[in-house]
Amino acid sequence: MAAILLDPLAAIGRATLGACRTVGDVALFALEAVSHLVRPPFYGRLFWHAFIEVAWFSLPVVALTAVFTGMVLALQSYTGFARFNAQSAIASVVVISLVRELGPVLAALMVAGRIGASFAAEIGTMRVTDQIDALTTLSTNPMKYLVAPRLLAATIALPLLVLVADVLGVMGGWLIGTLKLGFVSAAYLKSTFDFLQTGDVISGLVKAAVFGFIIALMGTWCGYRSKGGAQGVGGATTSAVVASSILILALDYVLTEIFFAQ
Amino acid sequence: MSTANTPKIRMRGVKKAFGPKRVLDGVDLDVAAGQGMVILGGSGSGKSVTIKCILGLIEPDEGVIEIDGVDVLKLPRRERESLGDRIGMLFQNGALFDSLPVWENVCFKLLAQNRITRAQARDKAVEVLAQVGLAETVGDLSPSELSGGMQKRVALARAIAAQPDIIFFDEPTTGLDPIMGAVIDGLIVDCVRRLGATAVSITHDMASARRIGETAAMIHKGRIVWTGPAGNLGHSGNAMVDQFANGEREGPIQMELRR
């Protein structure tokens, strides 16, 4: 009888301890990686490669996501706002939604799928083929060589991507607004800029930087801790994308509370 | 303090467990300077963990590991990392970096420590590749474009490029045909002799062990159970060693077959 009652409690206890251990491990991993960003030697070439991978090669998917999101947002807002004769608010709704929320979150989710998976697979493969041990025997700290440049690159690249996504998203809304919904171009743009505040842009960019850090952190951590061959690398890749996506959405709420709580 | 009689590598009572599984159960081993030592043992006997402990890739639970009389486990982290400058390692599967061309793999350590420029590294790579019998053109290839034997040669070139004084070889002939295995063994012996280095190899391959080892040690269930001249393998007088070296089914070593 006691076992029936205690077994579920033991399982909950084990799961809780496991979760605490994982959080602690990720935190220590992040601290160590960040500490390498301020201690020489610095691997500028690796940072640049990672930056190009995150910023340049993610640009098409982020741009397409932003343009279509802006277009859909304008259309959906119109169908809703037209019922209340509030069509004039569409431009401001599009820009505020994009800059504050959808730009950073959607760009981050797209990058998480692309870059988080790529980092986890690359580092995971290096782990299971002894390449990370080889780095150590070649007097090279793997955290400094593999993790720190990727963390820095993603943290810098994502705000830039989000900036582009914001502009393209607004352009998507403007296209639909002027070509399909009959807005005057100048009026649409004036409405867009009248409602946009510097704080909106900055909050979006700060979110993007945090999301970039999280994507790179989860990608590199899952890859670094992977084991067990191809299956382990596959699992690490999936975990990286799932964990970073969930953390992006959770942190989006937390950051929104911090920036915009009344 | 290092003296003429101090072993290059000295291990005493080294223990390591992974969860409930004790892999090393008090390893005692001396490797003399300039000696070629081969560590033999069945799968899971603790050979790889032993050299990973010496390399600092795995932290032992207990014991002493000395290099030139210095207890490396007590060294501050930075000093311990700098020991890597004197050590070379050839991994079982080569562990070449896929993202780099062969020449950068070969000179990785020298480049990482800014000891040479990239232009000098290219020249150095050509020179070291020649020592392992590879043409200059191989330097520009990616590791994935190489055969297994060529990958081993490149890995050997990488292990010796920075002229270490201790070199570890993890199953250097695994996955190679007998002729290529003999070629790699010959290269290992030549390179180690040229550098005057101490070599520690782990292998299952008895022909390879006799070619590259001067002394041999047998590890079984996490303990060194025999050390002696590599030439005595197969007729050492130790039933365990002779069973292993001669590949006999019956004897003191009972392989556990898991279903």
Tab-separated table of N, CA, C and O in Angstrom, chain A residues 21-84:
chain	number	residue	atom	x	y	z
A	21	ARG	N	19.149	19.335	-11.949
A	21	ARG	CA	20.512	19.010	-12.412
A	21	ARG	C	20.738	19.571	-13.821
A	21	ARG	O	21.778	20.150	-14.109
A	22	THR	N	19.718	19.423	-14.673
A	22	THR	CA	19.849	19.913	-16.057
A	22	THR	C	19.987	21.437	-16.085
A	22	THR	O	20.854	21.977	-16.771
A	23	VAL	N	19.125	22.108	-15.304
A	23	VAL	CA	19.184	23.581	-15.274
A	23	VAL	C	20.556	24.032	-14.775
A	23	VAL	O	21.184	24.943	-15.336
A	24	GLY	N	21.035	23.374	-13.725
A	24	GLY	CA	22.356	23.715	-13.181
A	24	GLY	C	23.457	23.492	-14.197
A	24	GLY	O	24.353	24.326	-14.348
A	25	ASP	N	23.354	22.374	-14.903
A	25	ASP	CA	24.380	22.052	-15.896
A	25	ASP	C	24.389	23.086	-17.031
A	25	ASP	O	25.446	23.561	-17.446
A	26	VAL	N	23.182	23.448	-17.498
A	26	VAL	CA	23.097	24.448	-18.574
A	26	VAL	C	23.662	25.787	-18.091
A	26	VAL	O	24.407	26.461	-18.815
A	27	ALA	N	23.330	26.146	-16.840
A	27	ALA	CA	23.795	27.434	-16.302
A	27	ALA	C	25.325	27.454	-16.202
A	27	ALA	O	25.970	28.439	-16.597
A	28	LEU	N	25.912	26.368	-15.700
A	28	LEU	CA	27.377	26.313	-15.579
A	28	LEU	C	28.036	26.323	-16.958
A	28	LEU	O	29.068	26.966	-17.172
A	29	PHE	N	27.407	25.606	-17.890
A	29	PHE	CA	27.905	25.568	-19.267
A	29	PHE	C	27.908	26.989	-19.858
A	29	PHE	O	28.897	27.429	-20.456
A	30	ALA	N	26.799	27.704	-19.639
A	30	ALA	CA	26.681	29.071	-20.165
A	30	ALA	C	27.725	29.981	-19.524
A	30	ALA	O	28.389	30.770	-20.211
A	31	LEU	N	27.891	29.861	-18.204
A	31	LEU	CA	28.867	30.714	-17.508
A	31	LEU	C	30.283	30.459	-18.024
A	31	LEU	O	31.044	31.405	-18.272
A	32	GLU	N	30.608	29.188	-18.184
A	32	GLU	CA	31.956	28.878	-18.659
A	32	GLU	C	32.161	29.436	-20.072
A	32	GLU	O	33.206	30.026	-20.374
A	33	ALA	N	31.133	29.248	-20.920
A	33	ALA	CA	31.257	29.740	-22.303
A	33	ALA	C	31.426	31.257	-22.329
A	33	ALA	O	32.277	31.791	-23.042
A	34	VAL	N	30.615	31.951	-21.521
A	34	VAL	CA	30.691	33.417	-21.496
A	34	VAL	C	32.059	33.868	-20.965
A	34	VAL	O	32.638	34.845	-21.462
A	35	SER	N	32.583	33.122	-19.979
A	35	SER	CA	33.893	33.515	-19.436
A	35	SER	C	34.984	33.434	-20.518
A	35	SER	O	35.951	34.184	-20.484
A	36	HIS	N	34.808	32.537	-21.474
A	36	HIS	CA	35.800	32.419	-22.547
A	36	HIS	C	35.713	33.572	-23.548
A	36	HIS	O	36.641	33.797	-24.320
A	37	LEU	N	34.575	34.289	-23.532
A	37	LEU	CA	34.438	35.423	-24.461
A	37	LEU	C	35.350	36.583	-24.075
A	37	LEU	O	35.651	37.443	-24.904
A	38	VAL	N	35.753	36.610	-22.806
A	38	VAL	CA	36.563	37.752	-22.359
A	38	VAL	C	38.008	37.345	-22.063
A	38	VAL	O	38.793	38.141	-21.560
A	39	ARG	N	38.346	36.078	-22.347
A	39	ARG	CA	39.719	35.621	-22.084
A	39	ARG	C	40.369	35.173	-23.387
A	39	ARG	O	39.765	34.405	-24.131
A	40	PRO	N	41.576	35.651	-23.683
A	40	PRO	CA	42.239	35.194	-24.898
A	40	PRO	C	42.663	33.730	-24.784
A	40	PRO	O	42.745	33.212	-23.657
A	41	PRO	N	42.953	33.027	-25.889
A	41	PRO	CA	42.911	33.540	-27.256
A	41	PRO	C	41.472	33.639	-27.787
A	41	PRO	O	40.593	32.950	-27.305
A	42	PHE	N	41.295	34.515	-28.768
A	42	PHE	CA	39.985	34.686	-29.387
A	42	PHE	C	40.038	34.103	-30.801
A	42	PHE	O	41.036	34.276	-31.499
A	43	TYR	N	38.987	33.444	-31.180
A	43	TYR	CA	38.945	32.823	-32.509
A	43	TYR	C	38.042	33.648	-33.430
A	43	TYR	O	36.874	33.318	-33.643
A	44	GLY	N	38.591	34.742	-33.950
A	44	GLY	CA	37.822	35.651	-34.801
A	44	GLY	C	37.291	34.972	-36.051
A	44	GLY	O	36.155	35.214	-36.468
A	45	ARG	N	38.099	34.110	-36.619
A	45	ARG	CA	37.702	33.416	-37.852
A	45	ARG	C	36.459	32.530	-37.597
A	45	ARG	O	35.526	32.492	-38.396
A	46	LEU	N	36.463	31.852	-36.443
A	46	LEU	CA	35.329	30.976	-36.115
A	46	LEU	C	34.082	31.801	-35.822
A	46	LEU	O	32.969	31.422	-36.186
A	47	PHE	N	34.299	32.936	-35.139
A	47	PHE	CA	33.160	33.827	-34.876
A	47	PHE	C	32.554	34.281	-36.195
A	47	PHE	O	31.338	34.255	-36.381
A	48	TRP	N	33.393	34.661	-37.133
A	48	TRP	CA	32.917	35.181	-38.417
A	48	TRP	C	32.159	34.096	-39.181
A	48	TRP	O	31.086	34.353	-39.748
A	49	HIS	N	32.701	32.878	-39.201
A	49	HIS	CA	32.008	31.762	-39.865
A	49	HIS	C	30.620	31.546	-39.262
A	49	HIS	O	29.632	31.392	-39.976
A	50	ALA	N	30.572	31.542	-37.920
A	50	ALA	CA	29.293	31.310	-37.245
A	50	ALA	C	28.332	32.471	-37.520
A	50	ALA	O	27.131	32.263	-37.734
A	51	PHE	N	28.877	33.687	-37.541
A	51	PHE	CA	28.044	34.864	-37.776
A	51	PHE	C	27.414	34.811	-39.180
A	51	PHE	O	26.216	35.053	-39.344
A	52	ILE	N	28.234	34.459	-40.161
A	52	ILE	CA	27.728	34.352	-41.531
A	52	ILE	C	26.664	33.259	-41.605
A	52	ILE	O	25.617	33.411	-42.243
A	53	GLU	N	26.924	32.156	-40.929
A	53	GLU	CA	25.976	31.028	-40.925
A	53	GLU	C	24.629	31.469	-40.327
A	53	GLU	O	23.573	31.171	-40.877
A	54	VAL	N	24.696	32.192	-39.220
A	54	VAL	CA	23.447	32.592	-38.552
A	54	VAL	C	22.788	33.748	-39.304
A	54	VAL	O	21.602	33.677	-39.639
A	55	ALA	N	23.556	34.782	-39.574
A	55	ALA	CA	22.947	36.006	-40.101
A	55	ALA	C	22.623	35.890	-41.589
A	55	ALA	O	21.477	36.076	-42.009
A	56	TRP	N	23.609	35.557	-42.384
A	56	TRP	CA	23.438	35.604	-43.841
A	56	TRP	C	22.582	34.451	-44.344
A	56	TRP	O	21.633	34.646	-45.104
A	57	PHE	N	22.907	33.234	-43.910
A	57	PHE	CA	22.199	32.072	-44.455
A	57	PHE	C	20.807	31.885	-43.840
A	57	PHE	O	20.026	31.085	-44.342
A	58	SER	N	20.507	32.596	-42.765
A	58	SER	CA	19.141	32.524	-42.216
A	58	SER	C	18.269	33.627	-42.807
A	58	SER	O	17.054	33.641	-42.582
A	59	LEU	N	18.907	34.552	-43.502
A	59	LEU	CA	18.180	35.719	-43.999
A	59	LEU	C	16.988	35.349	-44.893
A	59	LEU	O	15.882	35.874	-44.687
A	60	PRO	N	17.148	34.436	-45.868
A	60	PRO	CA	15.996	34.128	-46.739
A	60	PRO	C	14.781	33.624	-45.962
A	60	PRO	O	13.665	34.110	-46.184
A	61	VAL	N	14.996	32.689	-45.060
A	61	VAL	CA	13.846	32.110	-44.362
A	61	VAL	C	13.211	33.132	-43.419
A	61	VAL	O	11.978	33.228	-43.314
A	62	VAL	N	14.041	33.950	-42.789
A	62	VAL	CA	13.500	34.977	-41.889
A	62	VAL	C	12.767	36.045	-42.701
A	62	VAL	O	11.676	36.492	-42.316
A	63	ALA	N	13.341	36.413	-43.835
A	63	ALA	CA	12.715	37.446	-44.673
A	63	ALA	C	11.356	36.977	-45.181
A	63	ALA	O	10.364	37.720	-45.101
A	64	LEU	N	11.297	35.753	-45.686
A	64	LEU	CA	10.018	35.237	-46.191
A	64	LEU	C	8.979	35.160	-45.074
A	64	LEU	O	7.825	35.550	-45.264
A	65	THR	N	9.403	34.687	-43.916
A	65	THR	CA	8.484	34.597	-42.773
A	65	THR	C	7.945	35.983	-42.420
A	65	THR	O	6.741	36.163	-42.206
A	66	ALA	N	8.836	36.970	-42.405
A	66	ALA	CA	8.425	38.325	-42.005
A	66	ALA	C	7.465	38.923	-43.023
A	66	ALA	O	6.431	39.490	-42.651
A	67	VAL	N	7.789	38.802	-44.303
A	67	VAL	CA	6.939	39.402	-45.341
A	67	VAL	C	5.534	38.802	-45.278
A	67	VAL	O	4.531	39.528	-45.245
A	68	PHE	N	5.460	37.475	-45.244
A	68	PHE	CA	4.133	36.843	-45.241
A	68	PHE	C	3.381	37.115	-43.950
A	68	PHE	O	2.162	37.262	-43.950
A	69	THR	N	4.108	37.191	-42.840
A	69	THR	CA	3.439	37.502	-41.573
A	69	THR	C	2.833	38.911	-41.633
A	69	THR	O	1.693	39.130	-41.215
A	70	GLY	N	3.609	39.866	-42.163
A	70	GLY	CA	3.100	41.235	-42.307
A	70	GLY	C	1.872	41.266	-43.195
A	70	GLY	O	0.884	41.951	-42.893
A	71	MET	N	1.919	40.514	-44.286
A	71	MET	CA	0.787	40.489	-45.218
A	71	MET	C	-0.456	39.886	-44.571
A	71	MET	O	-1.565	40.432	-44.663
A	72	VAL	N	-0.271	38.767	-43.901
A	72	VAL	CA	-1.407	38.094	-43.247
A	72	VAL	C	-1.981	38.977	-42.138
A	72	VAL	O	-3.195	39.099	-41.989
A	73	LEU	N	-1.068	39.611	-41.405
A	73	LEU	CA	-1.499	40.468	-40.289
A	73	LEU	C	-2.390	41.604	-40.802
A	73	LEU	O	-3.437	41.919	-40.215
A	74	ALA	N	-1.973	42.212	-41.914
A	74	ALA	CA	-2.754	43.314	-42.487
A	74	ALA	C	-4.125	42.812	-42.926
A	74	ALA	O	-5.157	43.440	-42.640
A	75	LEU	N	-4.140	41.660	-43.593
A	75	LEU	CA	-5.415	41.112	-44.073
A	75	LEU	C	-6.339	40.762	-42.920
A	75	LEU	O	-7.521	41.124	-42.918
A	76	GLN	N	-5.804	40.043	-41.932
A	76	GLN	CA	-6.627	39.612	-40.800
A	76	GLN	C	-7.129	40.807	-40.003
A	76	GLN	O	-8.276	40.837	-39.565
A	77	SER	N	-6.252	41.798	-39.810
A	77	SER	CA	-6.667	42.996	-39.060
A	77	SER	C	-7.792	43.690	-39.799
A	77	SER	O	-8.767	44.143	-39.190
A	78	TYR	N	-7.673	43.747	-41.106
A	78	TYR	CA	-8.693	44.448	-41.903
A	78	TYR	C	-10.060	43.787	-41.715
A	78	TYR	O	-11.063	44.455	-41.483
A	79	THR	N	-10.083	42.439	-41.846
A	79	THR	CA	-11.376	41.750	-41.725
A	79	THR	C	-11.991	41.965	-40.345
A	79	THR	O	-13.210	42.059	-40.207
A	80	GLY	N	-11.156	42.042	-39.326
A	80	GLY	CA	-11.684	42.267	-37.980
A	80	GLY	C	-12.039	43.724	-37.745
A	80	GLY	O	-13.152	44.039	-37.292
A	81	PHE	N	-11.116	44.613	-38.095
A	81	PHE	CA	-11.296	46.044	-37.777
A	81	PHE	C	-12.396	46.693	-38.612
A	81	PHE	O	-12.990	47.687	-38.202
A	82	ALA	N	-12.645	46.130	-39.797
A	82	ALA	CA	-13.671	46.726	-40.666
A	82	ALA	C	-15.040	46.685	-39.995
A	82	ALA	O	-15.895	47.549	-40.237
A	83	ARG	N	-15.263	45.694	-39.133
A	83	ARG	CA	-16.557	45.594	-38.434
A	83	ARG	C	-16.800	46.782	-37.522
A	83	ARG	O	-17.914	47.112	-37.187
A	84	PHE	N	-15.704	47.389	-37.053
A	84	PHE	CA	-15.825	48.523	-36.115
A	84	PHE	C	-15.386	49.843	-36.749
A	84	PHE	O	-15.143	50.810	-36.045
